[in-house]
Amino acid sequence: MFRFSKVAAGLAALALAAAVPAHAEGKIRIAEQFGVVYLLLNVAQDQKLIEKHGRKQGVDIDVDWIRLSGGAAGNDALLSNSVDVVGAGLGPLFTVWDRTAGKQNVRAVASLGNFPYYLVSTNPAVKSIADFGPKDRIALPAVTVSVQARILQMAAAKQWGAAQFRKLDPLTQAVPHPDATAAVIAGKTEINAHFGNPPFQDQELAGNPNAKVVLDSYEVLGGPSSATVLYATEKWVKENPKTYRAFLDALVEAAQLASSNPEAAADAYLRVNRNSIDRALLVKVLKDPKVQFKVAPQNTLGLAQFLHQVGAIRKKPASWRDYFFAHPALASGS
């Protein structure tokens, strides 16, 4: 598994990159996080698809891959010009989209697919979110702003009313997914719940007999949804049309490979991440009918409008197109 050393290395790389001025066409710096939800990026990296499609556009693209933990760190990196594209949840996207309106105008460039996110607990007394008590501790990638935090707030609003949407926030702690998973499986720390993503949630359910799902993001959001996305500033998209197009074309090809050949996609994931997840478990995750690999977003507007309703963001989007850049590959989005 990745540990904090990987995160520290990513932050160190950002510190060096921050001093680099804006670059010309043919360079892309991508900040990703942990988990199968970033599989399309892993496949693109393993197969060098961005470079491949760059050559089709007549440009040699230099790709830098940086790994961070949490959308807040990704947003900081994007706004400091340390990276060009951030992979994170809808929560961080909506936060930065709202705050940069009329300035950097950050919007999403693509979805990374539809994945169910499970809130897993090892506390026998917890059957639903209504059962969490003051001694429970819920790990998630970033307090308040991560997509897991926002979905938990949406679930709390449904449970106790909109005025109580932050009711469970005091129980949450920011912990990278690999470390949270290790804690839940071991059962020896104060962390007894984790709102994660695949494959970490699957490892927890397989590794600790007390682990169980107490919340499914699909149930909160009303069906399959694209909880993890890629986003960039308007300036980068406009100034790098060939690199931008090559990047989207690479993601489309990666989605096709992951959908048609999950075994090959699993091998790409293992090569890039170099972790100890069981391959059979990983393939099972990728073949889950609830998992769908595609770049067009699905079912994202409800969370955005909820965040506006409770005052977490100021702008109210009328459509998903308000916070996505237009691209033919996204035409079927929602």
PDB file of N, CA, C and O in Angstrom, residues 4-33:
ATOM      1  N   PHE A   4       2.200   7.510   3.859  1.00  0.00           N
ATOM      2  CA  PHE A   4       2.345   8.954   3.878  1.00  0.00           C
ATOM      3  C   PHE A   4       3.582   9.409   3.136  1.00  0.00           C
ATOM      4  O   PHE A   4       3.643  10.523   2.657  1.00  0.00           O
ATOM      5  N   SER A   5       4.610   8.542   3.022  1.00  0.00           N
ATOM      6  CA  SER A   5       5.825   8.926   2.314  1.00  0.00           C
ATOM      7  C   SER A   5       5.528   9.296   0.878  1.00  0.00           C
ATOM      8  O   SER A   5       6.151  10.185   0.305  1.00  0.00           O
ATOM      9  N   LYS A   6       4.567   8.615   0.257  1.00  0.00           N
ATOM     10  CA  LYS A   6       4.185   8.947  -1.111  1.00  0.00           C
ATOM     11  C   LYS A   6       3.566  10.333  -1.181  1.00  0.00           C
ATOM     12  O   LYS A   6       3.811  11.110  -2.103  1.00  0.00           O
ATOM     13  N   VAL A   7       2.725  10.646  -0.168  1.00  0.00           N
ATOM     14  CA  VAL A   7       2.100  11.960  -0.139  1.00  0.00           C
ATOM     15  C   VAL A   7       3.156  13.027   0.066  1.00  0.00           C
ATOM     16  O   VAL A   7       3.153  14.072  -0.585  1.00  0.00           O
ATOM     17  N   ALA A   8       4.101  12.757   0.980  1.00  0.00           N
ATOM     18  CA  ALA A   8       5.167  13.721   1.231  1.00  0.00           C
ATOM     19  C   ALA A   8       5.993  13.957  -0.014  1.00  0.00           C
ATOM     20  O   ALA A   8       6.372  15.090  -0.332  1.00  0.00           O
ATOM     21  N   ALA A   9       6.263  12.891  -0.747  1.00  0.00           N
ATOM     22  CA  ALA A   9       7.030  13.036  -1.983  1.00  0.00           C
ATOM     23  C   ALA A   9       6.277  13.880  -2.996  1.00  0.00           C
ATOM     24  O   ALA A   9       6.847  14.716  -3.695  1.00  0.00           O
ATOM     25  N   GLY A  10       4.952  13.687  -3.060  1.00  0.00           N
ATOM     26  CA  GLY A  10       4.152  14.497  -3.975  1.00  0.00           C
ATOM     27  C   GLY A  10       4.164  15.957  -3.603  1.00  0.00           C
ATOM     28  O   GLY A  10       4.290  16.831  -4.450  1.00  0.00           O
ATOM     29  N   LEU A  11       4.081  16.247  -2.300  1.00  0.00           N
ATOM     30  CA  LEU A  11       4.112  17.632  -1.854  1.00  0.00           C
ATOM     31  C   LEU A  11       5.468  18.267  -2.115  1.00  0.00           C
ATOM     32  O   LEU A  11       5.560  19.445  -2.467  1.00  0.00           O
ATOM     33  N   ALA A  12       6.540  17.477  -1.945  1.00  0.00           N
ATOM     34  CA  ALA A  12       7.875  17.996  -2.235  1.00  0.00           C
ATOM     35  C   ALA A  12       8.011  18.335  -3.708  1.00  0.00           C
ATOM     36  O   ALA A  12       8.594  19.360  -4.088  1.00  0.00           O
ATOM     37  N   ALA A  13       7.458  17.468  -4.556  1.00  0.00           N
ATOM     38  CA  ALA A  13       7.505  17.733  -5.998  1.00  0.00           C
ATOM     39  C   ALA A  13       6.746  19.006  -6.338  1.00  0.00           C
ATOM     40  O   ALA A  13       7.149  19.794  -7.185  1.00  0.00           O
ATOM     41  N   LEU A  14       5.610  19.233  -5.641  1.00  0.00           N
ATOM     42  CA  LEU A  14       4.839  20.442  -5.883  1.00  0.00           C
ATOM     43  C   LEU A  14       5.609  21.685  -5.468  1.00  0.00           C
ATOM     44  O   LEU A  14       5.532  22.721  -6.117  1.00  0.00           O
ATOM     45  N   ALA A  15       6.351  21.575  -4.377  1.00  0.00           N
ATOM     46  CA  ALA A  15       7.136  22.721  -3.921  1.00  0.00           C
ATOM     47  C   ALA A  15       8.154  23.139  -4.966  1.00  0.00           C
ATOM     48  O   ALA A  15       8.409  24.322  -5.187  1.00  0.00           O
ATOM     49  N   LEU A  16       8.740  22.156  -5.646  1.00  0.00           N
ATOM     50  CA  LEU A  16       9.688  22.462  -6.713  1.00  0.00           C
ATOM     51  C   LEU A  16       8.979  22.998  -7.947  1.00  0.00           C
ATOM     52  O   LEU A  16       9.429  23.941  -8.589  1.00  0.00           O
ATOM     53  N   ALA A  17       7.818  22.400  -8.240  1.00  0.00           N
ATOM     54  CA  ALA A  17       7.098  22.787  -9.459  1.00  0.00           C
ATOM     55  C   ALA A  17       6.495  24.175  -9.352  1.00  0.00           C
ATOM     56  O   ALA A  17       6.279  24.855 -10.348  1.00  0.00           O
ATOM     57  N   ALA A  18       6.225  24.629  -8.115  1.00  0.00           N
ATOM     58  CA  ALA A  18       5.540  25.901  -7.939  1.00  0.00           C
ATOM     59  C   ALA A  18       6.325  27.075  -8.497  1.00  0.00           C
ATOM     60  O   ALA A  18       5.761  28.091  -8.884  1.00  0.00           O
ATOM     61  N   ALA A  19       7.641  26.917  -8.548  1.00  0.00           N
ATOM     62  CA  ALA A  19       8.473  28.012  -9.043  1.00  0.00           C
ATOM     63  C   ALA A  19       8.565  28.042 -10.562  1.00  0.00           C
ATOM     64  O   ALA A  19       9.135  28.952 -11.143  1.00  0.00           O
ATOM     65  N   VAL A  20       7.988  27.026 -11.224  1.00  0.00           N
ATOM     66  CA  VAL A  20       8.075  26.935 -12.677  1.00  0.00           C
ATOM     67  C   VAL A  20       6.978  27.793 -13.310  1.00  0.00           C
ATOM     68  O   VAL A  20       5.816  27.676 -12.950  1.00  0.00           O
ATOM     69  N   PRO A  21       7.298  28.662 -14.228  1.00  0.00           N
ATOM     70  CA  PRO A  21       6.280  29.511 -14.854  1.00  0.00           C
ATOM     71  C   PRO A  21       5.365  28.693 -15.760  1.00  0.00           C
ATOM     72  O   PRO A  21       5.640  27.537 -16.071  1.00  0.00           O
ATOM     73  N   ALA A  22       4.277  29.310 -16.189  1.00  0.00           N
ATOM     74  CA  ALA A  22       3.356  28.638 -17.109  1.00  0.00           C
ATOM     75  C   ALA A  22       4.107  28.192 -18.351  1.00  0.00           C
ATOM     76  O   ALA A  22       4.976  28.894 -18.857  1.00  0.00           O
ATOM     77  N   HIS A  23       3.772  26.999 -18.838  1.00  0.00           N
ATOM     78  CA  HIS A  23       4.529  26.421 -19.935  1.00  0.00           C
ATOM     79  C   HIS A  23       3.719  26.407 -21.222  1.00  0.00           C
ATOM     80  O   HIS A  23       2.517  26.636 -21.226  1.00  0.00           O
ATOM     81  N   ALA A  24       4.390  26.120 -22.297  1.00  0.00           N
ATOM     82  CA  ALA A  24       3.744  26.112 -23.606  1.00  0.00           C
ATOM     83  C   ALA A  24       3.076  24.766 -23.864  1.00  0.00           C
ATOM     84  O   ALA A  24       3.193  23.830 -23.089  1.00  0.00           O
ATOM     85  N   GLU A  25       2.353  24.701 -24.977  1.00  0.00           N
ATOM     86  CA  GLU A  25       1.701  23.470 -25.424  1.00  0.00           C
ATOM     87  C   GLU A  25       2.687  22.307 -25.424  1.00  0.00           C
ATOM     88  O   GLU A  25       3.849  22.460 -25.794  1.00  0.00           O
ATOM     89  N   GLY A  26       2.192  21.129 -24.970  1.00  0.00           N
ATOM     90  CA  GLY A  26       3.045  19.948 -24.988  1.00  0.00           C
ATOM     91  C   GLY A  26       3.530  19.516 -23.623  1.00  0.00           C
ATOM     92  O   GLY A  26       4.447  18.691 -23.510  1.00  0.00           O
ATOM     93  N   LYS A  27       2.932  20.043 -22.572  1.00  0.00           N
ATOM     94  CA  LYS A  27       3.278  19.669 -21.205  1.00  0.00           C
ATOM     95  C   LYS A  27       1.998  19.577 -20.402  1.00  0.00           C
ATOM     96  O   LYS A  27       1.116  20.424 -20.520  1.00  0.00           O
ATOM     97  N   ILE A  28       1.873  18.523 -19.575  1.00  0.00           N
ATOM     98  CA  ILE A  28       0.718  18.406 -18.697  1.00  0.00           C
ATOM     99  C   ILE A  28       1.155  17.797 -17.380  1.00  0.00           C
ATOM    100  O   ILE A  28       1.860  16.798 -17.347  1.00  0.00           O
ATOM    101  N   ARG A  29       0.745  18.436 -16.299  1.00  0.00           N
ATOM    102  CA  ARG A  29       1.050  17.967 -14.947  1.00  0.00           C
ATOM    103  C   ARG A  29      -0.268  17.562 -14.294  1.00  0.00           C
ATOM    104  O   ARG A  29      -1.155  18.396 -14.134  1.00  0.00           O
ATOM    105  N   ILE A  30      -0.378  16.295 -13.942  1.00  0.00           N
ATOM    106  CA  ILE A  30      -1.635  15.725 -13.479  1.00  0.00           C
ATOM    107  C   ILE A  30      -1.511  15.302 -12.024  1.00  0.00           C
ATOM    108  O   ILE A  30      -0.635  14.518 -11.668  1.00  0.00           O
ATOM    109  N   ALA A  31      -2.397  15.807 -11.180  1.00  0.00           N
ATOM    110  CA  ALA A  31      -2.450  15.414  -9.775  1.00  0.00           C
ATOM    111  C   ALA A  31      -3.566  14.394  -9.594  1.00  0.00           C
ATOM    112  O   ALA A  31      -4.732  14.685  -9.859  1.00  0.00           O
ATOM    113  N   GLU A  32      -3.194  13.213  -9.165  1.00  0.00           N
ATOM    114  CA  GLU A  32      -4.169  12.155  -8.917  1.00  0.00           C
ATOM    115  C   GLU A  32      -4.125  11.755  -7.454  1.00  0.00           C
ATOM    116  O   GLU A  32      -3.264  12.203  -6.699  1.00  0.00           O
ATOM    117  N   GLN A  33      -5.056  10.878  -7.064  1.00  0.00           N
ATOM    118  CA  GLN A  33      -5.100  10.399  -5.694  1.00  0.00           C
ATOM    119  C   GLN A  33      -5.070   8.868  -5.693  1.00  0.00           C
ATOM    120  O   GLN A  33      -4.550   8.260  -6.614  1.00  0.00           O
TER     121      GLN A  33
END
